[in-house]
PDB file of C-alpha atoms in Angstrom:
ATOM      1  CA  MET A   1     148.382  -6.126  84.949  1.00  0.00           C
ATOM      2  CA  ASP A   2     146.364  -5.639  88.371  1.00  0.00           C
ATOM      3  CA  LYS A   3     144.003  -2.679  88.161  1.00  0.00           C
ATOM      4  CA  VAL A   4     145.394  -1.193  91.203  1.00  0.00           C
ATOM      5  CA  VAL A   5     149.263  -1.897  89.982  1.00  0.00           C
ATOM      6  CA  GLU A   6     147.855   0.247  86.790  1.00  0.00           C
ATOM      7  CA  GLU A   7     146.835   3.027  88.786  1.00  0.00           C
ATOM      8  CA  VAL A   8     149.766   2.984  91.056  1.00  0.00           C
ATOM      9  CA  GLU A   9     151.750   3.544  87.886  1.00  0.00           C
ATOM     10  CA  LYS A  10     149.302   6.222  86.479  1.00  0.00           C
ATOM     11  CA  VAL A  11     149.491   8.384  89.526  1.00  0.00           C
ATOM     12  CA  LYS A  12     153.607   8.264  89.730  1.00  0.00           C
ATOM     13  CA  LYS A  13     153.158   9.291  86.312  1.00  0.00           C
ATOM     14  CA  GLU A  14     151.605  11.836  86.758  1.00  0.00           C
ATOM     15  CA  TRP A  15     153.168  13.028  89.945  1.00  0.00           C
ATOM     16  CA  ASP A  16     156.550  13.057  88.064  1.00  0.00           C
ATOM     17  CA  GLU A  17     154.780  15.271  85.392  1.00  0.00           C
ATOM     18  CA  THR A  18     153.375  17.714  87.707  1.00  0.00           C
ATOM     19  CA  CYS A  19     156.483  17.875  89.851  1.00  0.00           C
ATOM     20  CA  LYS A  20     158.648  18.629  86.902  1.00  0.00           C
ATOM     21  CA  LYS A  21     156.090  21.618  86.013  1.00  0.00           C
ATOM     22  CA  THR A  22     156.053  22.818  89.293  1.00  0.00           C
ATOM     23  CA  GLN A  23     159.987  23.096  89.496  1.00  0.00           C
ATOM     24  CA  GLU A  24     159.734  25.174  86.778  1.00  0.00           C
ATOM     25  CA  HIS A  25     157.005  27.408  87.542  1.00  0.00           C
ATOM     26  CA  ILE A  26     158.998  27.858  91.048  1.00  0.00           C
ATOM     27  CA  GLU A  27     162.094  28.427  88.851  1.00  0.00           C
ATOM     28  CA  ALA A  28     160.212  31.227  87.098  1.00  0.00           C
ATOM     29  CA  ILE A  29     159.328  32.947  89.896  1.00  0.00           C
ATOM     30  CA  ALA A  30     162.644  33.075  91.457  1.00  0.00           C
ATOM     31  CA  ASP A  31     164.043  34.558  88.071  1.00  0.00           C
ATOM     32  CA  TYR A  32     160.925  36.978  87.919  1.00  0.00           C
ATOM     33  CA  GLY A  33     161.631  40.580  88.274  1.00  0.00           C
ATOM     34  CA  LYS A  34     165.296  40.247  87.075  1.00  0.00           C
ATOM     35  CA  SER A  35     164.763  41.666  83.347  1.00  0.00           C
ATOM     36  CA  ALA A  36     163.630  45.466  83.263  1.00  0.00           C
ATOM     37  CA  ARG A  37     160.792  44.976  81.700  1.00  0.00           C
ATOM     38  CA  ALA A  38     159.502  43.254  84.956  1.00  0.00           C
ATOM     39  CA  LYS A  39     155.928  44.943  84.337  1.00  0.00           C
ATOM     40  CA  GLU A  40     155.710  43.297  80.395  1.00  0.00           C
ATOM     41  CA  GLU A  41     156.362  39.868  81.195  1.00  0.00           C
ATOM     42  CA  ASN A  42     153.774  37.390  80.180  1.00  0.00           C
ATOM     43  CA  ASN A  43     153.036  36.088  83.476  1.00  0.00           C
ATOM     44  CA  SER A  44     152.529  38.059  86.776  1.00  0.00           C
ATOM     45  CA  LEU A  45     153.928  37.045  89.863  1.00  0.00           C
ATOM     46  CA  ALA A  46     150.545  36.630  91.437  1.00  0.00           C
ATOM     47  CA  ARG A  47     149.369  33.974  88.663  1.00  0.00           C
ATOM     48  CA  LEU A  48     152.918  32.093  88.680  1.00  0.00           C
ATOM     49  CA  ASN A  49     152.181  31.976  92.590  1.00  0.00           C
ATOM     50  CA  GLY A  50     148.885  30.397  91.728  1.00  0.00           C
ATOM     51  CA  ILE A  51     149.842  28.171  89.249  1.00  0.00           C
ATOM     52  CA  ALA A  52     153.025  26.632  91.859  1.00  0.00           C
ATOM     53  CA  GLN A  53     150.126  26.584  94.635  1.00  0.00           C
ATOM     54  CA  ASP A  54     147.731  24.356  92.394  1.00  0.00           C
ATOM     55  CA  GLY A  55     150.674  22.241  91.479  1.00  0.00           C
ATOM     56  CA  LEU A  56     151.381  21.674  94.927  1.00  0.00           C
ATOM     57  CA  ALA A  57     148.045  20.830  96.014  1.00  0.00           C
ATOM     58  CA  LEU A  58     147.722  18.563  92.678  1.00  0.00           C
ATOM     59  CA  LEU A  59     150.917  16.590  94.277  1.00  0.00           C
ATOM     60  CA  SER A  60     149.522  16.433  97.661  1.00  0.00           C
ATOM     61  CA  SER A  61     146.238  14.868  96.034  1.00  0.00           C
ATOM     62  CA  PHE A  62     148.634  12.469  94.014  1.00  0.00           C
ATOM     63  CA  LEU A  63     150.231  11.499  97.245  1.00  0.00           C
ATOM     64  CA  PHE A  64     147.041  10.885  99.091  1.00  0.00           C
ATOM     65  CA  THR A  65     146.065   8.780  96.579  1.00  0.00           C
ATOM     66  CA  LEU A  66     149.348   6.915  96.356  1.00  0.00           C
ATOM     67  CA  ASP A  67     148.803   6.812 100.306  1.00  0.00           C
ATOM     68  CA  LEU A  68     145.496   4.875  99.782  1.00  0.00           C
ATOM     69  CA  LEU A  69     146.584   2.347  96.932  1.00  0.00           C
ATOM     70  CA  ALA A  70     149.721   1.210  98.614  1.00  0.00           C
ATOM     71  CA  PRO A  71     148.205  -1.344 100.776  1.00  0.00           C
ATOM     72  CA  GLN A  72     145.759  -2.818  98.154  1.00  0.00           C
ATOM     73  CA  LEU A  73     148.910  -3.681  95.790  1.00  0.00           C
ATOM     74  CA  PRO A  74     149.132  -7.466  95.577  1.00  0.00           C
ATOM     75  CA  SER A  75     152.393  -8.326  96.872  1.00  0.00           C
ATOM     76  CA  GLU A  76     154.311  -7.322 100.153  1.00  0.00           C
ATOM     77  CA  PRO A  77     157.381  -5.948  98.291  1.00  0.00           C
ATOM     78  CA  GLU A  78     155.525  -3.438  96.269  1.00  0.00           C
ATOM     79  CA  VAL A  79     153.913  -2.198  99.260  1.00  0.00           C
ATOM     80  CA  GLN A  80     157.103  -1.678 100.918  1.00  0.00           C
ATOM     81  CA  SER A  81     158.536  -0.276  97.546  1.00  0.00           C
ATOM     82  CA  THR A  82     155.438   2.164  97.209  1.00  0.00           C
ATOM     83  CA  ARG A  83     155.767   3.332 100.868  1.00  0.00           C
ATOM     84  CA  ALA A  84     159.285   4.013 100.270  1.00  0.00           C
ATOM     85  CA  LEU A  85     158.458   6.143  97.344  1.00  0.00           C
ATOM     86  CA  LEU A  86     155.753   7.789  99.206  1.00  0.00           C
ATOM     87  CA  GLN A  87     157.929   8.969 101.875  1.00  0.00           C
ATOM     88  CA  SER A  88     160.542  10.436  99.632  1.00  0.00           C
ATOM     89  CA  SER A  89     157.769  11.995  97.092  1.00  0.00           C
ATOM     90  CA  LYS A  90     156.498  13.884 101.171  1.00  0.00           C
ATOM     91  CA  THR A  91     159.732  14.990 101.672  1.00  0.00           C
ATOM     92  CA  LEU A  92     160.457  16.223  97.518  1.00  0.00           C
ATOM     93  CA  THR A  93     156.941  17.899  98.217  1.00  0.00           C
ATOM     94  CA  GLN A  94     158.363  20.047 101.403  1.00  0.00           C
ATOM     95  CA  ASN A  95     161.243  20.897  99.602  1.00  0.00           C
ATOM     96  CA  LEU A  96     158.941  22.469  97.028  1.00  0.00           C
ATOM     97  CA  ARG A  97     157.215  24.289  99.122  1.00  0.00           C
ATOM     98  CA  LEU A  98     160.529  25.704 100.842  1.00  0.00           C
ATOM     99  CA  ASN A  99     161.664  26.306  97.332  1.00  0.00           C
ATOM    100  CA  LEU A 100     158.593  28.142  96.649  1.00  0.00           C
ATOM    101  CA  ARG A 101     159.025  30.530  99.509  1.00  0.00           C
ATOM    102  CA  ASN A 102     162.567  31.302  98.932  1.00  0.00           C
ATOM    103  CA  ALA A 103     161.563  31.825  95.099  1.00  0.00           C
ATOM    104  CA  ASN A 104     159.029  34.393  96.259  1.00  0.00           C
ATOM    105  CA  LEU A 105     161.557  36.045  98.486  1.00  0.00           C
ATOM    106  CA  GLN A 106     164.166  36.334  95.579  1.00  0.00           C
ATOM    107  CA  ALA A 107     161.628  37.665  93.288  1.00  0.00           C
ATOM    108  CA  LYS A 108     160.923  40.407  95.588  1.00  0.00           C
ATOM    109  CA  ALA A 109     164.439  41.213  95.947  1.00  0.00           C
ATOM    110  CA  ASN A 110     164.767  41.254  92.071  1.00  0.00           C
ATOM    111  CA  LEU A 111     161.658  43.652  91.982  1.00  0.00           C
ATOM    112  CA  ARG A 112     163.158  46.039  95.074  1.00  0.00           C
ATOM    113  CA  LYS A 113     166.774  45.916  93.024  1.00  0.00           C
ATOM    114  CA  ALA A 114     164.994  46.808  89.539  1.00  0.00           C
ATOM    115  CA  ALA A 115     163.015  49.602  91.115  1.00  0.00           C
ATOM    116  CA  GLN A 116     166.052  50.869  92.926  1.00  0.00           C
ATOM    117  CA  GLU A 117     168.028  51.118  89.617  1.00  0.00           C
ATOM    118  CA  GLU A 118     165.115  52.636  87.681  1.00  0.00           C
ATOM    119  CA  ARG A 119     164.720  54.965  90.701  1.00  0.00           C
ATOM    120  CA  GLU A 120     168.946  55.783  90.387  1.00  0.00           C
ATOM    121  CA  LEU A 121     168.475  56.383  86.574  1.00  0.00           C
ATOM    122  CA  LEU A 122     165.291  58.860  87.144  1.00  0.00           C
ATOM    123  CA  LEU A 123     167.180  60.684  89.987  1.00  0.00           C
ATOM    124  CA  GLY A 124     170.497  61.217  88.620  1.00  0.00           C
ATOM    125  CA  GLY A 125     172.549  58.406  90.403  1.00  0.00           C
ATOM    126  CA  GLY A 126     174.123  56.668  87.567  1.00  0.00           C
ATOM    127  CA  GLU A 127     176.550  57.834  84.656  1.00  0.00           C
ATOM    128  CA  GLU A 128     173.762  58.358  81.785  1.00  0.00           C
ATOM    129  CA  SER A 129     172.133  61.265  84.085  1.00  0.00           C
ATOM    130  CA  THR A 130     175.014  62.794  84.645  1.00  0.00           C
ATOM    131  CA  VAL A 131     175.792  63.156  80.926  1.00  0.00           C
ATOM    132  CA  ARG A 132     172.332  64.081  80.360  1.00  0.00           C
ATOM    133  CA  ARG A 133     172.105  66.655  83.296  1.00  0.00           C
ATOM    134  CA  ARG A 134     175.425  68.240  81.368  1.00  0.00           C
ATOM    135  CA  ASN A 135     173.695  68.416  77.874  1.00  0.00           C
ATOM    136  CA  LEU A 136     170.701  70.332  79.685  1.00  0.00           C
ATOM    137  CA  GLN A 137     172.934  72.695  81.360  1.00  0.00           C
ATOM    138  CA  THR A 138     175.179  73.720  78.109  1.00  0.00           C
ATOM    139  CA  LYS A 139     171.779  73.823  76.116  1.00  0.00           C
ATOM    140  CA  ALA A 140     170.505  75.803  79.024  1.00  0.00           C
ATOM    141  CA  GLY A 141     173.927  78.110  79.027  1.00  0.00           C
ATOM    142  CA  MET A 142     173.437  78.650  75.233  1.00  0.00           C
ATOM    143  CA  THR A 143     170.097  79.815  75.396  1.00  0.00           C
ATOM    144  CA  SER A 144     170.570  82.384  77.970  1.00  0.00           C
ATOM    145  CA  ALA A 145     173.570  83.443  76.105  1.00  0.00           C
ATOM    146  CA  ALA A 146     171.461  83.513  73.014  1.00  0.00           C
ATOM    147  CA  GLU A 147     168.511  85.600  74.587  1.00  0.00           C
ATOM    148  CA  SER A 148     170.967  88.045  76.135  1.00  0.00           C
ATOM    149  CA  ILE A 149     172.883  88.619  73.299  1.00  0.00           C
ATOM    150  CA  THR A 150     169.206  89.109  70.978  1.00  0.00           C
ATOM    151  CA  GLU A 151     168.047  91.557  74.090  1.00  0.00           C
ATOM    152  CA  SER A 152     171.235  93.530  74.130  1.00  0.00           C
ATOM    153  CA  LEU A 153     170.894  93.693  70.024  1.00  0.00           C
ATOM    154  CA  ARG A 154     167.377  94.846  70.417  1.00  0.00           C
ATOM    155  CA  ARG A 155     168.494  97.452  72.832  1.00  0.00           C
ATOM    156  CA  THR A 156     171.176  99.144  70.450  1.00  0.00           C
ATOM    157  CA  ARG A 157     168.507  99.654  67.340  1.00  0.00           C
TER     158      ARG A 157
END
């Protein structure tokens, strides 16, 4: 097999692997903040974004390499096939960039929603907080009644 053909096959394989990993990172970004423990997650949003950006840069470098190797292929059908693959790969890379942008928007929306839910719990917007408030009021009422009884008993002595 020709060295150029081998190199093209190697680049195609690496491109496929990098593309899959980048898609996984983009999906992780889109899911970021959905769990209540967003701050406890292993990868921060900035780190996931960095990894996804690195993957996209690597994909672009593979496309550049493929573009350089395509004219050097031994037969015209291989050249045409590689150029067609190059075009579809460029389109896929652009789609990945768009997906990354949408994933970041989704992650920010997830974080906003999680923060709002936490705020509602803390400020008493939910059913749990109503129960908590009632319990506290009941305890305060019982404490107040006990104190007034104790005070009146002290006065009677």
